[in-house]
PDB file of C-alpha atoms in Angstrom:
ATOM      1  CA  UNK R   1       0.000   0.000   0.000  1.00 58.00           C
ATOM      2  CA  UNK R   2       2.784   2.172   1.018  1.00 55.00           C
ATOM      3  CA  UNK R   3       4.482   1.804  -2.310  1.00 57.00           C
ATOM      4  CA  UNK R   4       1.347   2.427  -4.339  1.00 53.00           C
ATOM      5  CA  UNK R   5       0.806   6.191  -2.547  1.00 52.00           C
ATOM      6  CA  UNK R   6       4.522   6.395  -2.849  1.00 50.00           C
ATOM      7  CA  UNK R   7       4.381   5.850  -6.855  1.00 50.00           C
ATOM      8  CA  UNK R   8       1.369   7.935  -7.465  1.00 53.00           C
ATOM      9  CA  UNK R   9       3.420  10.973  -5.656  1.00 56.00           C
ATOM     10  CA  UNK R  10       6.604  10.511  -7.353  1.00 53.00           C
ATOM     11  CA  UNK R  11       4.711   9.888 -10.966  1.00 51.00           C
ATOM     12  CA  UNK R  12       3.882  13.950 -11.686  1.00 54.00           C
ATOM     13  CA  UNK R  13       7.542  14.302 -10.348  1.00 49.00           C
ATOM     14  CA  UNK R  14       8.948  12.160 -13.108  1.00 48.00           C
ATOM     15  CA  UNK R  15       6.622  13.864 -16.196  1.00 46.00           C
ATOM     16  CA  UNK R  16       7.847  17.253 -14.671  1.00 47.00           C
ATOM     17  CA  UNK R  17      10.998  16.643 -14.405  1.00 46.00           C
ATOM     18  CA  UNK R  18      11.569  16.056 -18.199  1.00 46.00           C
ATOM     19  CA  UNK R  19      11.315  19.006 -20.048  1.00 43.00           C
ATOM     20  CA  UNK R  20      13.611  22.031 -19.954  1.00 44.00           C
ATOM     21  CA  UNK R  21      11.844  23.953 -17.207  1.00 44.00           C
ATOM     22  CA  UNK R  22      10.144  22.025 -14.315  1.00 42.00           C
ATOM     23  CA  UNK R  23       6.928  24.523 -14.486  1.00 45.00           C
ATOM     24  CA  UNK R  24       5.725  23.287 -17.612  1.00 45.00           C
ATOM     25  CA  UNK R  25       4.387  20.245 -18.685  1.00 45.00           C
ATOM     26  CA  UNK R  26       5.249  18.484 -22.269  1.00 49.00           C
ATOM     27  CA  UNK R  27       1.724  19.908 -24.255  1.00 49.00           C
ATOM     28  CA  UNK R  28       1.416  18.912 -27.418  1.00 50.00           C
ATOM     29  CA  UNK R  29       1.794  21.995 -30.133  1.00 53.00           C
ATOM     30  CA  UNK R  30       1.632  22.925 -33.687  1.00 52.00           C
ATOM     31  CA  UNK R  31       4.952  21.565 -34.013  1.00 53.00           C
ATOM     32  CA  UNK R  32       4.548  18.297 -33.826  1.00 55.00           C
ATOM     33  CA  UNK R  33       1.364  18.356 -36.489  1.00 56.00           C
ATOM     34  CA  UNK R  34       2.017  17.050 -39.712  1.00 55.00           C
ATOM     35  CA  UNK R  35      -0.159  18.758 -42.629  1.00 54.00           C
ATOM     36  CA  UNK R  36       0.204  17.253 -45.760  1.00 52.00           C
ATOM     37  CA  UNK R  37      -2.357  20.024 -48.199  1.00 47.00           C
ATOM     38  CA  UNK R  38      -3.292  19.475 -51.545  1.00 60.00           C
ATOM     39  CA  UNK R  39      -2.721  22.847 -52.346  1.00 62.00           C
ATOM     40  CA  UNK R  40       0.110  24.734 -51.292  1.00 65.00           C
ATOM     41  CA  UNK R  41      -0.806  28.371 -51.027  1.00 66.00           C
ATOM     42  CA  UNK R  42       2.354  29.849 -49.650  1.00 67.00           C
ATOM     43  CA  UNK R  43       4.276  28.397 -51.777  1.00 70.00           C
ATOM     44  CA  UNK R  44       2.094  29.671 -55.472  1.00 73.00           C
ATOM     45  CA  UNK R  45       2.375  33.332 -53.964  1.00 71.00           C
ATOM     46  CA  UNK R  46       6.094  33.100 -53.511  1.00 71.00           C
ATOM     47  CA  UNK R  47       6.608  32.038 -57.449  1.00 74.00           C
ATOM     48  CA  UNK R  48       6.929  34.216 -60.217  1.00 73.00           C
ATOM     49  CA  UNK R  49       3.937  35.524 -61.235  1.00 73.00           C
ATOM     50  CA  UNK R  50       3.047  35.980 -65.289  1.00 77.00           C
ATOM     51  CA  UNK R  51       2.407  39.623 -64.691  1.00 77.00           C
ATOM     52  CA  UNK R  52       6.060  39.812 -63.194  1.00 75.00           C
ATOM     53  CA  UNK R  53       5.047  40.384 -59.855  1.00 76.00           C
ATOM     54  CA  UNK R  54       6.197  38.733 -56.637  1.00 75.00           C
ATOM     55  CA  UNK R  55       5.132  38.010 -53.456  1.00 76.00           C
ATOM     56  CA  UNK R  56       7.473  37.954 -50.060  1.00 76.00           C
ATOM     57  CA  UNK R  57       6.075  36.215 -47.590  1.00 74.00           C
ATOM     58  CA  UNK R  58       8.308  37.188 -43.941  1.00 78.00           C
ATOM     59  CA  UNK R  59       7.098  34.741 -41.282  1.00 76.00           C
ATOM     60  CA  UNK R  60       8.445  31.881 -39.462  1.00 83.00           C
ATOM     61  CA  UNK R  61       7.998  27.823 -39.952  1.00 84.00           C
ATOM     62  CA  UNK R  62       5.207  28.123 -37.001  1.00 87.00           C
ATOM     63  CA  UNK R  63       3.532  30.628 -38.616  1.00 84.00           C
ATOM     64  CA  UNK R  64       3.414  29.056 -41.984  1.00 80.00           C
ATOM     65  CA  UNK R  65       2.786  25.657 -40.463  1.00 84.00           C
ATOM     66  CA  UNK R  66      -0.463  27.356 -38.196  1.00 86.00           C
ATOM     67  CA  UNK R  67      -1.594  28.833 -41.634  1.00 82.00           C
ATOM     68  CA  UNK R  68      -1.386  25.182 -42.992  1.00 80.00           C
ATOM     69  CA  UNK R  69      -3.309  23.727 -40.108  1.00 85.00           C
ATOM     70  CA  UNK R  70      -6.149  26.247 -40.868  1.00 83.00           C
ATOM     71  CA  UNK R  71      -6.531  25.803 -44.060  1.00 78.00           C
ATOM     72  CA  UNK R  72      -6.641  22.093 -43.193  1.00 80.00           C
ATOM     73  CA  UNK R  73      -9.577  23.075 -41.074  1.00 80.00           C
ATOM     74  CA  UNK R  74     -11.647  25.096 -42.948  1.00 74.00           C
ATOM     75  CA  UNK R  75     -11.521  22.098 -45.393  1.00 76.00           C
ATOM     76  CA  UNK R  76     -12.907  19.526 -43.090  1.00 79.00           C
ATOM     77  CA  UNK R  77     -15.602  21.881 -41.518  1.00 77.00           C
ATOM     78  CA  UNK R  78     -17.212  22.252 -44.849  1.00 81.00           C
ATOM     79  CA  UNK R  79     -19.102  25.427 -42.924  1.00 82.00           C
ATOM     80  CA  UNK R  80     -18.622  29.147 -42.094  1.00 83.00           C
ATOM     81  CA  UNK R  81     -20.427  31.582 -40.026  1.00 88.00           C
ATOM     82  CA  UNK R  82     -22.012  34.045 -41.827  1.00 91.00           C
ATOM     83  CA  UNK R  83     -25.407  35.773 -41.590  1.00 94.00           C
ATOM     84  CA  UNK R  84     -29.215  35.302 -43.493  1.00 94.00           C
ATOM     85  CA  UNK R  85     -32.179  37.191 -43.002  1.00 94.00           C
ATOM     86  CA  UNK R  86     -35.008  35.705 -41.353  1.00 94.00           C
ATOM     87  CA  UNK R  87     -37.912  36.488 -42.736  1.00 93.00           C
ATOM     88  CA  UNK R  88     -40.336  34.565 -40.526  1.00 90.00           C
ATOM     89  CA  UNK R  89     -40.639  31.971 -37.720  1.00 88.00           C
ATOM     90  CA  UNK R  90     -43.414  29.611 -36.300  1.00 88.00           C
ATOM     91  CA  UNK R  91     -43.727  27.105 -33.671  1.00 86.00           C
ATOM     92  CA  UNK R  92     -43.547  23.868 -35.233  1.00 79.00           C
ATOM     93  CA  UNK R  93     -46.600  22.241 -32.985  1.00 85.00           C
ATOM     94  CA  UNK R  94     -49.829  22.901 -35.391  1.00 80.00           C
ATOM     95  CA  UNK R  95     -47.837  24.172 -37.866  1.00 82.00           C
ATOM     96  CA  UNK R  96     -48.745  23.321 -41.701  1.00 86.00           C
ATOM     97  CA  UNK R  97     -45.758  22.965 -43.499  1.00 87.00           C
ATOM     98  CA  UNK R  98     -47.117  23.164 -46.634  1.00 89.00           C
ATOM     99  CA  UNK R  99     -48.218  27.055 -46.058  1.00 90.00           C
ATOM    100  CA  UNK R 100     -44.484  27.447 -45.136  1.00 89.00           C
ATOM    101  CA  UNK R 101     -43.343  26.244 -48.118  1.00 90.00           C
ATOM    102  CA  UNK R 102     -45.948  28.046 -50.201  1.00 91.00           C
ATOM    103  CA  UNK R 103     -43.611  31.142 -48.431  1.00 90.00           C
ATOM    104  CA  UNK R 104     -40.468  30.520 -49.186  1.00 91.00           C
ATOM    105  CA  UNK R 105     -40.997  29.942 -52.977  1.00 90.00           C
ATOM    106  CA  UNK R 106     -43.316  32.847 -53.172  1.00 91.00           C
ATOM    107  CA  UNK R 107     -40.619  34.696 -51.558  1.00 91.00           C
ATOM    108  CA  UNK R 108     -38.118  33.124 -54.047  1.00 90.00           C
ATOM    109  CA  UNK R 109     -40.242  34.312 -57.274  1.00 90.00           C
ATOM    110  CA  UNK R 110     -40.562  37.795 -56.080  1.00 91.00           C
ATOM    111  CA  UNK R 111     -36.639  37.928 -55.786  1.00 89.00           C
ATOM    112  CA  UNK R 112     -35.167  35.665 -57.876  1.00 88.00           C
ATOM    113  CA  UNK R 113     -31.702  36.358 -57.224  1.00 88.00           C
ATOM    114  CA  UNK R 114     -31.760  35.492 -53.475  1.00 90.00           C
ATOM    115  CA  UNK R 115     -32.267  31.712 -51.919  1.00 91.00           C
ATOM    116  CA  UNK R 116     -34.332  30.928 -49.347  1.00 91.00           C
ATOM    117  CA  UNK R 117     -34.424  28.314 -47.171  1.00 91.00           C
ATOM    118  CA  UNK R 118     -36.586  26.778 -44.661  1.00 89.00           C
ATOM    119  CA  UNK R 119     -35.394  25.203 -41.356  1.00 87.00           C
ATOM    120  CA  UNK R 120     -36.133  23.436 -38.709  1.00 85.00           C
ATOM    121  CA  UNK R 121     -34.716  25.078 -35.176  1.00 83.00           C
ATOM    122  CA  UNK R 122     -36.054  22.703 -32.501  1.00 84.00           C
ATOM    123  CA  UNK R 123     -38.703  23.688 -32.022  1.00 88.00           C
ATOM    124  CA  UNK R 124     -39.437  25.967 -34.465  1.00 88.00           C
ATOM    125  CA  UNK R 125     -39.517  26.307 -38.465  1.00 90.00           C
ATOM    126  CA  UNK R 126     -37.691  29.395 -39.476  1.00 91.00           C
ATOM    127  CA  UNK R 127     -37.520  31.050 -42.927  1.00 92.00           C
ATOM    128  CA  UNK R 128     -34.196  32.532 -43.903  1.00 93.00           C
ATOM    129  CA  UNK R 129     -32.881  33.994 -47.175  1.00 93.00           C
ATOM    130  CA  UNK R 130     -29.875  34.627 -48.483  1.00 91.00           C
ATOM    131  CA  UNK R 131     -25.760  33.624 -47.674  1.00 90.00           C
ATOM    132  CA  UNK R 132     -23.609  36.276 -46.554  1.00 91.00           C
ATOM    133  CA  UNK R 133     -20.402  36.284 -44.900  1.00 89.00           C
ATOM    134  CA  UNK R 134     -20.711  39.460 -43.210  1.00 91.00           C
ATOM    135  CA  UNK R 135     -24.088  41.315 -41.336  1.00 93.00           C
ATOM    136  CA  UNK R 136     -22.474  44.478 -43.451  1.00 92.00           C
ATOM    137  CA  UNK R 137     -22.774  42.810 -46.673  1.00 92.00           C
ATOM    138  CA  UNK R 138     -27.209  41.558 -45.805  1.00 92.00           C
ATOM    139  CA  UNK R 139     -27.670  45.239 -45.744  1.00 93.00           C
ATOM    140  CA  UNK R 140     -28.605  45.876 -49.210  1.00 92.00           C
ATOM    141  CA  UNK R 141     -30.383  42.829 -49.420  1.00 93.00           C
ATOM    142  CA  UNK R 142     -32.386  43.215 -46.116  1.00 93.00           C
ATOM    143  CA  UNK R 143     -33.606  47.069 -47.659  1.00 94.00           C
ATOM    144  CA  UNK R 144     -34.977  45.402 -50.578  1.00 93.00           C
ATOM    145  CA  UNK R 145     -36.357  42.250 -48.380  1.00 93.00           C
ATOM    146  CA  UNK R 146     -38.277  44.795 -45.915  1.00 93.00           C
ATOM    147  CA  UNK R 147     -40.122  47.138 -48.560  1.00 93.00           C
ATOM    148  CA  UNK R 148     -42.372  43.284 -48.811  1.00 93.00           C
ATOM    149  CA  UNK R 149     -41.212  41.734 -45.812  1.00 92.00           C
ATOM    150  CA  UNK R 150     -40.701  44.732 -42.705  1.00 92.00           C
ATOM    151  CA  UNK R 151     -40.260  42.476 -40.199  1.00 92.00           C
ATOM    152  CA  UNK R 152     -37.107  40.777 -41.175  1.00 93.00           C
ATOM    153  CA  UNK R 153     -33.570  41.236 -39.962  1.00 94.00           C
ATOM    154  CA  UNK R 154     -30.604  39.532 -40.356  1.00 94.00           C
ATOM    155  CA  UNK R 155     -28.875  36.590 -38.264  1.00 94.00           C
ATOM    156  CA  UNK R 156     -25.832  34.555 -37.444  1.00 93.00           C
ATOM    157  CA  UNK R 157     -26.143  31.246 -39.062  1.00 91.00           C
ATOM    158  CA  UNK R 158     -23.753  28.690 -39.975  1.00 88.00           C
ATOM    159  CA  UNK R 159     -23.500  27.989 -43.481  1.00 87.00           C
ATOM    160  CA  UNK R 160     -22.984  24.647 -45.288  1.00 84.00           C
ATOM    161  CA  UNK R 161     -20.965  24.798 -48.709  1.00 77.00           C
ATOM    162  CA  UNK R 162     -24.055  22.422 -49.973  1.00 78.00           C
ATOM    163  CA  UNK R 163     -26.276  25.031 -49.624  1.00 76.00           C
ATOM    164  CA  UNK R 164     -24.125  27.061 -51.375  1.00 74.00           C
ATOM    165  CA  UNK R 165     -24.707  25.711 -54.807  1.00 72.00           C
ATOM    166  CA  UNK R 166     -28.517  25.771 -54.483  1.00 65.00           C
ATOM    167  CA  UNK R 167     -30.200  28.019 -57.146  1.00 64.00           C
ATOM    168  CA  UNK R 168     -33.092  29.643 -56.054  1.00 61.00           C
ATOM    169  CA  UNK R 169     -36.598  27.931 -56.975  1.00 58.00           C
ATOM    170  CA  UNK R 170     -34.865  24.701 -58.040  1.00 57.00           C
ATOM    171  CA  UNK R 171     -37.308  22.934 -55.216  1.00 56.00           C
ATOM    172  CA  UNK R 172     -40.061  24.502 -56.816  1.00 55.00           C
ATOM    173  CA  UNK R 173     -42.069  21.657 -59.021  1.00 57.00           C
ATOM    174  CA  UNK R 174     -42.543  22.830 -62.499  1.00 56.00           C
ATOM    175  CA  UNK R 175     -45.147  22.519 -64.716  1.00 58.00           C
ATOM    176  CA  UNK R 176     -44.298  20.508 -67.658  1.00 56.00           C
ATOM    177  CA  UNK R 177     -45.848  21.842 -71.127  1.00 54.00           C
ATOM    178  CA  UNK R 178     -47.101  19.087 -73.338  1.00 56.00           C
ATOM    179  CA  UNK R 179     -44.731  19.181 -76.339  1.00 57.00           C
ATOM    180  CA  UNK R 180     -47.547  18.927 -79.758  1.00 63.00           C
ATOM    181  CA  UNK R 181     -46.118  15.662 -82.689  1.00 53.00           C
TER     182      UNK R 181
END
């Protein structure tokens, strides 16, 4: 028993005592990381470019290795954090979502240039137009939104790079015209 208390005293001791200054503790950092991209950025800006121009980039290994490691991340997120504008929200219990729907393509044929999208935020369904990156950029947008829609404003969101490539009104059924032989 005695050893046992005397081992789990003397273990922190021995993890301590290996690095360089007994106050820290061996944490891993973005050293010892290996990234491996597809695409090396830092190294197409530093070649020669057609329109004889050059780029100089002055940082350190770390620094190009933490700009590695986040472009690394941004790839496997497949998601940023940008803004929409909500143009209306309902309690899902009672709700008909086929009234919500008839919304958000109405709202799609009246501006034709912006998506919209309808989800479910436990527990509500919200509509929300639009994919923006900044609330600064939804500003235009949201003035031409509230002259049909005054009640809107804009939101954080997280955005998927699926929805993305959706064209506005491709959900909408069309009608197909019988073609005359």
């Amino acid at each position: 028993m005695h050893k046992l208390v005397l081992l789990l005293f003397l273990l922190p001791l021995r993890v301590f005592s290996q690095t360089n200054d007994s106050l820290t503790v061996n944490i891993p950092t973005i050293d010892s990381v290996i990234v491996v991209p597809e695409y090396d950025l830092l190294q197409e800006l530093s070649q020669f470019q057609e329109n004889g121009g050059t780029v100089e980039l002055h940082a350190s290994e770390k620094i190009q290795d933490m700009l590695k490691w986040h472009i690394r991340q941004n790839k496997q997120s497949r998601s940023f954090t940008g803004y929409r504008i909500q143009l209306y929200s309902v309690n899902s219990y009672g709700c008909d979502i086929n009234k919500l729907k008839e919304f958000r393509d109405k709202f799609e044929q009246d501006f034709l240039d912006i998506p919209a999208y309808l989800k479910y935020f436990d527990p509500d369904f919200k509509i929300r137009a639009g994919n923006f990156h900044s609330r600064l950029e939804s500003i235009p947008a949201l003035y031409r939104i509230r002259k049909l829609h005054p009640s809107s404003y804009p939101v954080k969101t997280e955005i998927t790079l699926e929805d993305l490539k959706r064209i506005p009104m491709q959900d909408i059924p069309k009608e197909e015209i019988p073609t005359i032989e």
